[in-house]
Short mmCIF file of C-alpha atoms in Angstrom, two decimals:
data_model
loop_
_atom_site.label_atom_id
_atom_site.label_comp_id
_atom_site.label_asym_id
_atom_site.label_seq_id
_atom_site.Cartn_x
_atom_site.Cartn_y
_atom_site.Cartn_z
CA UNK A 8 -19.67 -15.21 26.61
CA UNK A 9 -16.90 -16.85 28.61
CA UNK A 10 -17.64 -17.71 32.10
CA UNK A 11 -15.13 -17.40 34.57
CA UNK A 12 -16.60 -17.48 37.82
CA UNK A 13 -14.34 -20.14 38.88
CA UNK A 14 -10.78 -18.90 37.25
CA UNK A 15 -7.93 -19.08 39.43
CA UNK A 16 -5.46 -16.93 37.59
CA UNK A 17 -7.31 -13.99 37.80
CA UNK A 18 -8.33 -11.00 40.16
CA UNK A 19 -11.16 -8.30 40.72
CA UNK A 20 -8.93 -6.18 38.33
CA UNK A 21 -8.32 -8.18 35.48
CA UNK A 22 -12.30 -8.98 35.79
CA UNK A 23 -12.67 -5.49 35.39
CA UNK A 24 -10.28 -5.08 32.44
CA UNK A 25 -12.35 -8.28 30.83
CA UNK A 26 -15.32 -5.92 31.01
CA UNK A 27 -13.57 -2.92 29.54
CA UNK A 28 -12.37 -5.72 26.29
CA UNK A 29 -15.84 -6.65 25.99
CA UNK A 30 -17.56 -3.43 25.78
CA UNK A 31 -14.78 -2.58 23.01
CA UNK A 32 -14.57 -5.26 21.44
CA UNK A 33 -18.12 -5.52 21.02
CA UNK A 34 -18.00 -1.78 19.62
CA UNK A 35 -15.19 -1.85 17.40
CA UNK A 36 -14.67 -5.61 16.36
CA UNK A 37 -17.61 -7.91 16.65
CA UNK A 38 -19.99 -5.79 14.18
CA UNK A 39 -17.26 -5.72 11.45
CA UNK A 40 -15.61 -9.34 11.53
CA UNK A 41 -17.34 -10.24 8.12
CA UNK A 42 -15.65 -7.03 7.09
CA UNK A 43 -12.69 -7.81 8.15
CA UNK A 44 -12.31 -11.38 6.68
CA UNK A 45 -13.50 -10.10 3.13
CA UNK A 46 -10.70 -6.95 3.32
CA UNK A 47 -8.24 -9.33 4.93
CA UNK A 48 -7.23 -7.04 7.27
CA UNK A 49 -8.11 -5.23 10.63
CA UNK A 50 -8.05 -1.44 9.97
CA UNK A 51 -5.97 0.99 11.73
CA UNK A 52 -9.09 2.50 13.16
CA UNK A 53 -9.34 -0.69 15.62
CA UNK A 54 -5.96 -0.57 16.24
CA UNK A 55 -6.35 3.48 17.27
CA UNK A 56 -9.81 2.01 19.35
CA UNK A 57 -8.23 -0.74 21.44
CA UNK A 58 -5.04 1.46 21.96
CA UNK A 59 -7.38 4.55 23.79
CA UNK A 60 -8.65 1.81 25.93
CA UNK A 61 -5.65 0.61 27.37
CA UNK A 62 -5.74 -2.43 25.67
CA UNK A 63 -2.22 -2.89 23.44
CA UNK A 64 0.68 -3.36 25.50
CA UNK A 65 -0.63 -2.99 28.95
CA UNK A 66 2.56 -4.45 30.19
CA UNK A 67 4.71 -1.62 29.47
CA UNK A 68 6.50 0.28 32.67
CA UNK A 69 5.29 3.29 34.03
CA UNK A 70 8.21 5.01 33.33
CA UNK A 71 8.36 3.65 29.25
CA UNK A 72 4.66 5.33 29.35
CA UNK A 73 2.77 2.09 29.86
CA UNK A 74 0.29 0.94 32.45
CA UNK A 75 2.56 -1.63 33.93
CA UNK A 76 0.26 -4.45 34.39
CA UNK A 77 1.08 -8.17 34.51
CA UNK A 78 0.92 -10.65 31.88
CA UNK A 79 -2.51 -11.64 33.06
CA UNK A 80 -4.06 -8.77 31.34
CA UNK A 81 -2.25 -9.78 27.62
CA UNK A 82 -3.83 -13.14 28.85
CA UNK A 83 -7.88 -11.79 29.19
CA UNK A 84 -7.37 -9.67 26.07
CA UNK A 85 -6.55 -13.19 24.03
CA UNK A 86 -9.18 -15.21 25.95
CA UNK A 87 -11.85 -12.36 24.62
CA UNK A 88 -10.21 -12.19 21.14
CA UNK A 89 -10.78 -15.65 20.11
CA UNK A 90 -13.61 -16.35 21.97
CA UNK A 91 -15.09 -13.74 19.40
CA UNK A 92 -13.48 -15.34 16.39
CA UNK A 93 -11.44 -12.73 15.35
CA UNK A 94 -7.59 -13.27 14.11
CA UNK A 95 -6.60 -10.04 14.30
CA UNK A 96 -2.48 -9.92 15.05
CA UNK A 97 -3.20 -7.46 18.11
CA UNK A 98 -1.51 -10.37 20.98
CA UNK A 99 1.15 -10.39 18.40
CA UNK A 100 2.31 -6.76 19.41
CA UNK A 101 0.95 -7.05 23.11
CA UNK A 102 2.57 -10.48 23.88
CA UNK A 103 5.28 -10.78 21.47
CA UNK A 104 6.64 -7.90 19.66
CA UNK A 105 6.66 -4.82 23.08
CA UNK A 106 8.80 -7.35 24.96
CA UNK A 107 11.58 -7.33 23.01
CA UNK A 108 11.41 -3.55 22.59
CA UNK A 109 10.96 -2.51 26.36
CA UNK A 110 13.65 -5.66 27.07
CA UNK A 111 16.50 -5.16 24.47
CA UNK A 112 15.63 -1.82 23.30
CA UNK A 113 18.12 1.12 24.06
CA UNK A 114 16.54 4.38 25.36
CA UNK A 115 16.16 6.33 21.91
CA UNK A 116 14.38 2.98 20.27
CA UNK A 117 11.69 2.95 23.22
CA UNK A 118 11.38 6.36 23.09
CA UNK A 119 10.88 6.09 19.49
CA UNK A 120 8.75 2.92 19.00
CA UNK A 121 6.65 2.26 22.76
CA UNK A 122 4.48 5.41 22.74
CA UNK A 123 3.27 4.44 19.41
CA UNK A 124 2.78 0.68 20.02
CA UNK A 125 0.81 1.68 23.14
CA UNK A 126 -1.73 4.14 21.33
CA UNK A 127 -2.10 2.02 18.14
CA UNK A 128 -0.32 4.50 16.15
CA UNK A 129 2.13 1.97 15.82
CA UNK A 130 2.00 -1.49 14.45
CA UNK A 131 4.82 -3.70 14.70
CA UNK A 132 5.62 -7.15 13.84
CA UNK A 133 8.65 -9.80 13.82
CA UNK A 134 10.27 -11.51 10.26
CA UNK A 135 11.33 -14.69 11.42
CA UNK A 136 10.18 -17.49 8.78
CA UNK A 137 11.76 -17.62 5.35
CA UNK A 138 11.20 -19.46 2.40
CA UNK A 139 13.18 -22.12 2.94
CA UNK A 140 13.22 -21.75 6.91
CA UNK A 141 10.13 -22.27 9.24
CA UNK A 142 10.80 -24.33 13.01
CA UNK A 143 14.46 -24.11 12.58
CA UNK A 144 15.55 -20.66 12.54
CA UNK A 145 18.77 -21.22 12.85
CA UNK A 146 18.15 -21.96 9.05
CA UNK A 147 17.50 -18.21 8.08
CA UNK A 148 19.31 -16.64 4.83
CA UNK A 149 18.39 -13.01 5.36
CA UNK A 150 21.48 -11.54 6.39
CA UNK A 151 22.75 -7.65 7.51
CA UNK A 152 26.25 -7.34 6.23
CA UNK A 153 28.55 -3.95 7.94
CA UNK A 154 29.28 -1.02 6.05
CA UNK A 155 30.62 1.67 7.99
CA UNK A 156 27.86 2.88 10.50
CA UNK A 157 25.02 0.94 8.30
CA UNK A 158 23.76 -2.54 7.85
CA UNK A 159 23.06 -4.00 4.05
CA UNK A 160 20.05 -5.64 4.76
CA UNK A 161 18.79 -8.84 1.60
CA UNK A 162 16.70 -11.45 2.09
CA UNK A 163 13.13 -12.37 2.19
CA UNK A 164 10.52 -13.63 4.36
CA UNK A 165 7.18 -15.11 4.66
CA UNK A 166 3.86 -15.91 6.41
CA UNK A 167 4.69 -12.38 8.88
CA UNK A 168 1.80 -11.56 11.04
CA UNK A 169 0.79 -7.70 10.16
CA UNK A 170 3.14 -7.45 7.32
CA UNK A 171 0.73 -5.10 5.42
CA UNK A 172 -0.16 -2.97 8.14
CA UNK A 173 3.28 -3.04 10.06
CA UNK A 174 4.87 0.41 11.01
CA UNK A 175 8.30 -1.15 12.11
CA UNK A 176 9.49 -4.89 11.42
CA UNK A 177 12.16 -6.96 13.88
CA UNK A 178 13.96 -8.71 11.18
CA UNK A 179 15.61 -11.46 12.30
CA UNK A 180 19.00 -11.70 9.91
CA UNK A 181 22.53 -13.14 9.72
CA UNK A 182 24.61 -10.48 11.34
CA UNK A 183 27.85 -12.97 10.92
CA UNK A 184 26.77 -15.47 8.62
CA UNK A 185 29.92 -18.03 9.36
CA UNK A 186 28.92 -18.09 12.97
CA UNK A 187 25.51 -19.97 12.09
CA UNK A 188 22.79 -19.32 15.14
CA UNK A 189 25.49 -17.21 16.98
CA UNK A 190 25.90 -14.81 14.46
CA UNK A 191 22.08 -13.69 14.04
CA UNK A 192 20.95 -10.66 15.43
CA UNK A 193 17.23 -9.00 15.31
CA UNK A 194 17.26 -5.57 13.36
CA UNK A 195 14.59 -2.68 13.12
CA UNK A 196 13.27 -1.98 9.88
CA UNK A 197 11.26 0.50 9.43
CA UNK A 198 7.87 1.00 6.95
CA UNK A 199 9.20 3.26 4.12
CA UNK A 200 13.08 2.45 4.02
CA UNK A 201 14.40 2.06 0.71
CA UNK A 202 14.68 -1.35 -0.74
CA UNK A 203 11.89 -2.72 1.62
CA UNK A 204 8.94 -3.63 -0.31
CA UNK A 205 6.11 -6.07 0.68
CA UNK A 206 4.58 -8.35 -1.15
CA UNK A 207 1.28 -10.04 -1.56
CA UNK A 208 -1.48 -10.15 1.43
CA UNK A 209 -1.24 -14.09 1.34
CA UNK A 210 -4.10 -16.12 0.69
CA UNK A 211 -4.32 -18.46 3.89
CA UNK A 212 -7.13 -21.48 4.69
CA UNK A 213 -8.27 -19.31 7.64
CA UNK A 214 -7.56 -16.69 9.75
CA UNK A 215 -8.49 -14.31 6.85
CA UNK A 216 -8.60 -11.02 8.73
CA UNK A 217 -5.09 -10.99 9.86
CA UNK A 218 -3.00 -9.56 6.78
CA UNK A 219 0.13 -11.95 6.41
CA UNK A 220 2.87 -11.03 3.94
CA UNK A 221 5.75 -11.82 2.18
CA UNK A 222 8.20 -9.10 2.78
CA UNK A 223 11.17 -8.32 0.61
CA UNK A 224 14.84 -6.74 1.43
CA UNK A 225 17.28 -5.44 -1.30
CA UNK A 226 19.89 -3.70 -0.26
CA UNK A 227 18.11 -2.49 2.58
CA UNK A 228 20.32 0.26 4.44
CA UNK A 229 19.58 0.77 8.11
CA UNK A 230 22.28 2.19 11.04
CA UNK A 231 23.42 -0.32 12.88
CA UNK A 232 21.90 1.86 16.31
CA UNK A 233 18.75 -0.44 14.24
CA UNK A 234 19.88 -3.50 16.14
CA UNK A 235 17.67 -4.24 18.85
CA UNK A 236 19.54 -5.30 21.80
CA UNK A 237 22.75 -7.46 21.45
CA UNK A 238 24.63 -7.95 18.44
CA UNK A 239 25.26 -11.84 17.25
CA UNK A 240 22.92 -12.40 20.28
CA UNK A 241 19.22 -12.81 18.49
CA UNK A 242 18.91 -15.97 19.11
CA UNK A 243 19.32 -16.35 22.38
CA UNK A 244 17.07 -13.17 22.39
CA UNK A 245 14.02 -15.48 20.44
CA UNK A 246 14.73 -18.21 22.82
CA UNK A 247 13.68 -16.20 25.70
CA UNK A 248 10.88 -14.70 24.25
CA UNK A 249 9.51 -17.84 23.09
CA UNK A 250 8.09 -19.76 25.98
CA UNK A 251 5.54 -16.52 26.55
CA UNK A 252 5.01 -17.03 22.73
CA UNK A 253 3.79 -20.16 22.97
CA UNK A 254 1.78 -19.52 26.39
CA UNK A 255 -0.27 -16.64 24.65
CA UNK A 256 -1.17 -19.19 21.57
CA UNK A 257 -2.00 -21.84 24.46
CA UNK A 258 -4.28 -19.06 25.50
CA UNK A 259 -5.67 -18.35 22.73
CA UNK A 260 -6.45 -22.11 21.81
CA UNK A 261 -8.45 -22.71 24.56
CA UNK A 262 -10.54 -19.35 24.14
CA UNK A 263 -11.02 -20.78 20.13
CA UNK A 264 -12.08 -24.05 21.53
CA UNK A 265 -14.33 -23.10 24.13
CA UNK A 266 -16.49 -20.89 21.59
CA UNK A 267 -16.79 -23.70 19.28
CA UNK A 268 -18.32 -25.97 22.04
CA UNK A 269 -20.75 -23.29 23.00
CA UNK A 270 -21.86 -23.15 18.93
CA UNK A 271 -22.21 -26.70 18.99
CA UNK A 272 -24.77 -26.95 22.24
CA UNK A 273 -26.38 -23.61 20.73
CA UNK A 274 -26.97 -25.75 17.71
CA UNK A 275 -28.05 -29.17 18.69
CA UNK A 276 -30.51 -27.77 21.16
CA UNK A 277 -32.06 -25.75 18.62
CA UNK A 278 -31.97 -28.04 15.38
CA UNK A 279 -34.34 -30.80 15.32
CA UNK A 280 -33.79 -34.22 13.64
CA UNK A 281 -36.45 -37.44 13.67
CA UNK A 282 -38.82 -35.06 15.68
CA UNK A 283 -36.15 -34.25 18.27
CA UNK A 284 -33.56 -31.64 19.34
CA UNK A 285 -30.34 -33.20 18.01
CA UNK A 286 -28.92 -32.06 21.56
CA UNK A 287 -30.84 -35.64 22.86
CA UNK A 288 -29.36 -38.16 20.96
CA UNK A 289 -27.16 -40.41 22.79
CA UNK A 290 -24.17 -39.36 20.38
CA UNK A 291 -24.75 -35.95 20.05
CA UNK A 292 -24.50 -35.80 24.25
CA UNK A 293 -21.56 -37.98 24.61
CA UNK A 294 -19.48 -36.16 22.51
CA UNK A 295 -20.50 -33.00 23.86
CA UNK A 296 -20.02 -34.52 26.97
CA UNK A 297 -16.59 -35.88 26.51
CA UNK A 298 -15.64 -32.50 25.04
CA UNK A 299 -16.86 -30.52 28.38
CA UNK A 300 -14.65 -32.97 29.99
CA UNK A 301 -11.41 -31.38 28.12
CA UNK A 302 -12.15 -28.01 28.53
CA UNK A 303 -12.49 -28.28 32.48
CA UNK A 304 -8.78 -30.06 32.40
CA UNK A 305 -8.07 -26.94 29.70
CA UNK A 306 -9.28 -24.13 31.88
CA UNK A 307 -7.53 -25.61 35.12
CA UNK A 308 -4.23 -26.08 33.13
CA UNK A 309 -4.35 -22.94 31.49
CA UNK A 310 -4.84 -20.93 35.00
CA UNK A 311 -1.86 -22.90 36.54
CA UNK A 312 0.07 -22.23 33.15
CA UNK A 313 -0.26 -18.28 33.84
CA UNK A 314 0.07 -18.49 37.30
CA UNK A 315 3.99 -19.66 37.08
CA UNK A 316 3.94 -17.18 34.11
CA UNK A 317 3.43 -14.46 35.95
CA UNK A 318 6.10 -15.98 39.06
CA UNK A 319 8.58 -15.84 36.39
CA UNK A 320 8.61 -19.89 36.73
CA UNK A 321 6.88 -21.34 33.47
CA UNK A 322 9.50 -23.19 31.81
CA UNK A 323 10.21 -23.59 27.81
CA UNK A 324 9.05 -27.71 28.40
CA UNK A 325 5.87 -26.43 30.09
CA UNK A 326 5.15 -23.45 27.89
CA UNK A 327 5.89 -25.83 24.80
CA UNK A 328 3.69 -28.50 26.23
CA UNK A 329 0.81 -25.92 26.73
CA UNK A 330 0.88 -25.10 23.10
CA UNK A 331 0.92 -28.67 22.03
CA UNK A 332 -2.00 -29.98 23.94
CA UNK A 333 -4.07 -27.16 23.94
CA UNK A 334 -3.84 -26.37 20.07
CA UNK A 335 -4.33 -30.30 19.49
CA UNK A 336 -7.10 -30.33 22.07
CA UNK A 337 -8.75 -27.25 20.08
CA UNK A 338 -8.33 -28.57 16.66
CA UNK A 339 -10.18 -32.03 18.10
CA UNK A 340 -12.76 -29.41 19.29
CA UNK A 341 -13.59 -27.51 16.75
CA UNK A 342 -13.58 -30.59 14.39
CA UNK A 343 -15.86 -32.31 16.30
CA UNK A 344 -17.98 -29.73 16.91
CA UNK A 345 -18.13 -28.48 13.51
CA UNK A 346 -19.46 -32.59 12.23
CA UNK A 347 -22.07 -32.05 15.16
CA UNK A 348 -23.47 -28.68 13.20
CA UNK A 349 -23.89 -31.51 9.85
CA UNK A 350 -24.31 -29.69 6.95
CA UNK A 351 -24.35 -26.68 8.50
CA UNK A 352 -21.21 -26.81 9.81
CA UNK A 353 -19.78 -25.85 6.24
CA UNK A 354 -21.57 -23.33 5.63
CA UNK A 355 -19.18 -19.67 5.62
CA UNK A 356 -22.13 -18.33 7.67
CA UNK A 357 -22.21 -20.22 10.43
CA UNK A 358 -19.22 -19.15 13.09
CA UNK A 359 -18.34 -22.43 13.40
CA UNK A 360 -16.39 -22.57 10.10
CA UNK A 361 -14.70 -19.89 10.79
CA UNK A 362 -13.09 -21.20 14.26
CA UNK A 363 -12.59 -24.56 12.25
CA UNK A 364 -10.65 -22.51 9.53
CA UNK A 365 -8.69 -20.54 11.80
CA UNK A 366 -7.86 -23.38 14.50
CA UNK A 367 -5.68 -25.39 11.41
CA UNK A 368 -2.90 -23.15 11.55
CA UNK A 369 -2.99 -22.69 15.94
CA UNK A 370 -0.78 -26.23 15.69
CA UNK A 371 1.80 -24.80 12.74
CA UNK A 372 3.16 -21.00 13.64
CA UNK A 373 5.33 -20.50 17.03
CA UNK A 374 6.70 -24.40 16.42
CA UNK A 375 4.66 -26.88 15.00
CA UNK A 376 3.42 -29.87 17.08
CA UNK A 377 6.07 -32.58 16.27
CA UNK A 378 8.65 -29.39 16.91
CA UNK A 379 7.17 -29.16 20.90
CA UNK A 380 7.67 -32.52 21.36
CA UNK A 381 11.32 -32.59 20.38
CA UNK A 382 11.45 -29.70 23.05
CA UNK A 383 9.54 -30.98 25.72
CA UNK A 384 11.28 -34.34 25.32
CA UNK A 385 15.07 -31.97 26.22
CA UNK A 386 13.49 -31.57 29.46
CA UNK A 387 12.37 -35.22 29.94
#
């Protein structure tokens, strides 16, 4: 279990809300994560369970039907998500996906979409990466050509977060393809529409329980009342989503790397070697020790991170530096920790090969690791 006794970020209330996720979580998720990683998937049943608890898009307004709480809330629901060891794509829709509809979305498409996305009855999720475009987006071939009232919607893309279970997709496409990244806009597609067809639940390294798709588009036929906020303007609109992108996967790092440390004590303590807990070998401690050091720096940063967050001050250098060194501090983590486990450590059973698994891909999706540093470096 997380302690966090001395957070700063936090209140009594999001304390509170922590003990709501755990008691759910522990209901609904934690007995079924083997499940879950052998159906590659999380069913809609969990989604329905975490949305009567208040616990997708908490953010919302009042007056869009939400509770209106702060970012903080997104922030404990993340923590408590990886700490389990679970990659289901629910901070996808809560820290992601709900911004850009209660943002950019006119009143008929909140009306329409935010209810649902609040209960669970909705799943949503964002087609940014392509085939042949990943970091650079302004890459993308998908495009959404006029005709008439409708758009004409072809394309593909790949590696999209809930693409099997997704109710509504933001597809990001080439609304004027000669204008490059100024003539992109982000447009609602909806599960069922003719022409839009996924394709395989990809086989990934880790992070087997979040289903992530290929999704098709042919001739894809959608009013343009489908485009979600400006037209020609969806790049800017990813832009300003994206530093709160890469503060929820900072988030969600540190949670990762925190549980694999607490495996690794559980484990050395217990296992004996040469007639002695591993735990008291000069090696074993020193790592462990060095380790503990890095997660006290990781805790402090990550409470000052969502503290200018939440002030509306955490810049796209800052929040791209949080995802760099807390993704690269977590994949040193779990490594580590996983060689302390020996032999064990490979084993599928042991949780620790599961946080190793899914950490790989924590320094690739929302900008990879050499891509932060180009955009920290703007800011230098």
């Amino acid at each position: 279990m997380l302690d966090t006794a001395h957070r700063t970020a936090y209140n009594e209330d999001h304390e509170a809300f922590r003990d709501t996720v755990r008691k759910v979580l522990g209901e609904h998720m934690e007995p079924y994560l083997d499940q879950h990683e052998e159906e590659g998937i999380v069913p809609r049943e969990a989604w329905k369970a975490l949305g009567e608890a208040g616990m997708l898009c908490p953010t919302v307004k009042e007056e869009n039907g939400g509770l209106g709480l702060d970012f903080g809330f997104n922030c404990v629901l993340a923590e408590e998500l990886s700490y389990l060891g679970t990659s289901a794509g629910f901070t996808l829709q809560n820290d992601i996906t709900v911004n850009y509809f209660e943002r950019l979305g006119s009143p008929e498409q909140k009306e329409k979409y935010l209810p649902g996305m609040i209960s669970g009855d909705i799943i949503t999720a964002i087609a940014m990466t392509e085939p042949g475009a990943g970091s650079d987006l302004q890459g993308i071939k998908t495009t959404a050509v006029e005709d008439g009232n409708h758009l004409v919607i072809n394309g593909s893309k790949t590696y999209i977060t809930n693409g099997q279970n997704a109710d509504c997709v933001i597809v990001v496409a080439k609304t004027d393809p000669s204008a490059g990244a100024k003539g992109t806009s982000l447009v609602l597609v909806d599960a069922g529409t003719p022409g839009f067809e996924r394709g395989r639940n990809l086989d990934k390294i880790g992070q087997h329980s979040a289903d992530t798709s290929e999704l098709f588009f042919q001739d894809v036929r959608v009013p343009k009342t489908n485009i979600l906020g400006g037209e020609n303007r969806g790049f800017i609109h990813l832009m300003e989503e994206l530093p709160q992108e890469r503060l929820s996967i900072a988030v969600s790092a540190q949670g990762g790397a925190q549980r694999a440390f607490d495996e690794a004590v559980k484990f050395t303590k217990d296992r004996k070697a040469f007639g002695k807990a591993v735990f008291e070998f000069q090696n074993t401690k020193f790592t462990l020790a060095d380790l503990q050091a890095k997660l006290q720096v990781g805790w402090a940063h990550l409470d000052w991170a969502i503290a200018r967050h939440l002030r509306g001050e955490l810049t796209t250098g800052e929040a791209s530096s949080a995802k760099l060194w807390h993704t690269e501090m977590q994949w040193e983590m779990v490594d580590a920790c996983l060689q302390l486990h020996g032999g064990a450590g490979y084993m599928n059973e042991y949780a620790i090969a599961r946080l190793w698994r899914d950490a790989r891909v924590q320094r690739i999706y929302g900008g990879t690791s050499e891509i932060m540093k180009e955009v920290i470096s703007r800011e230098i």
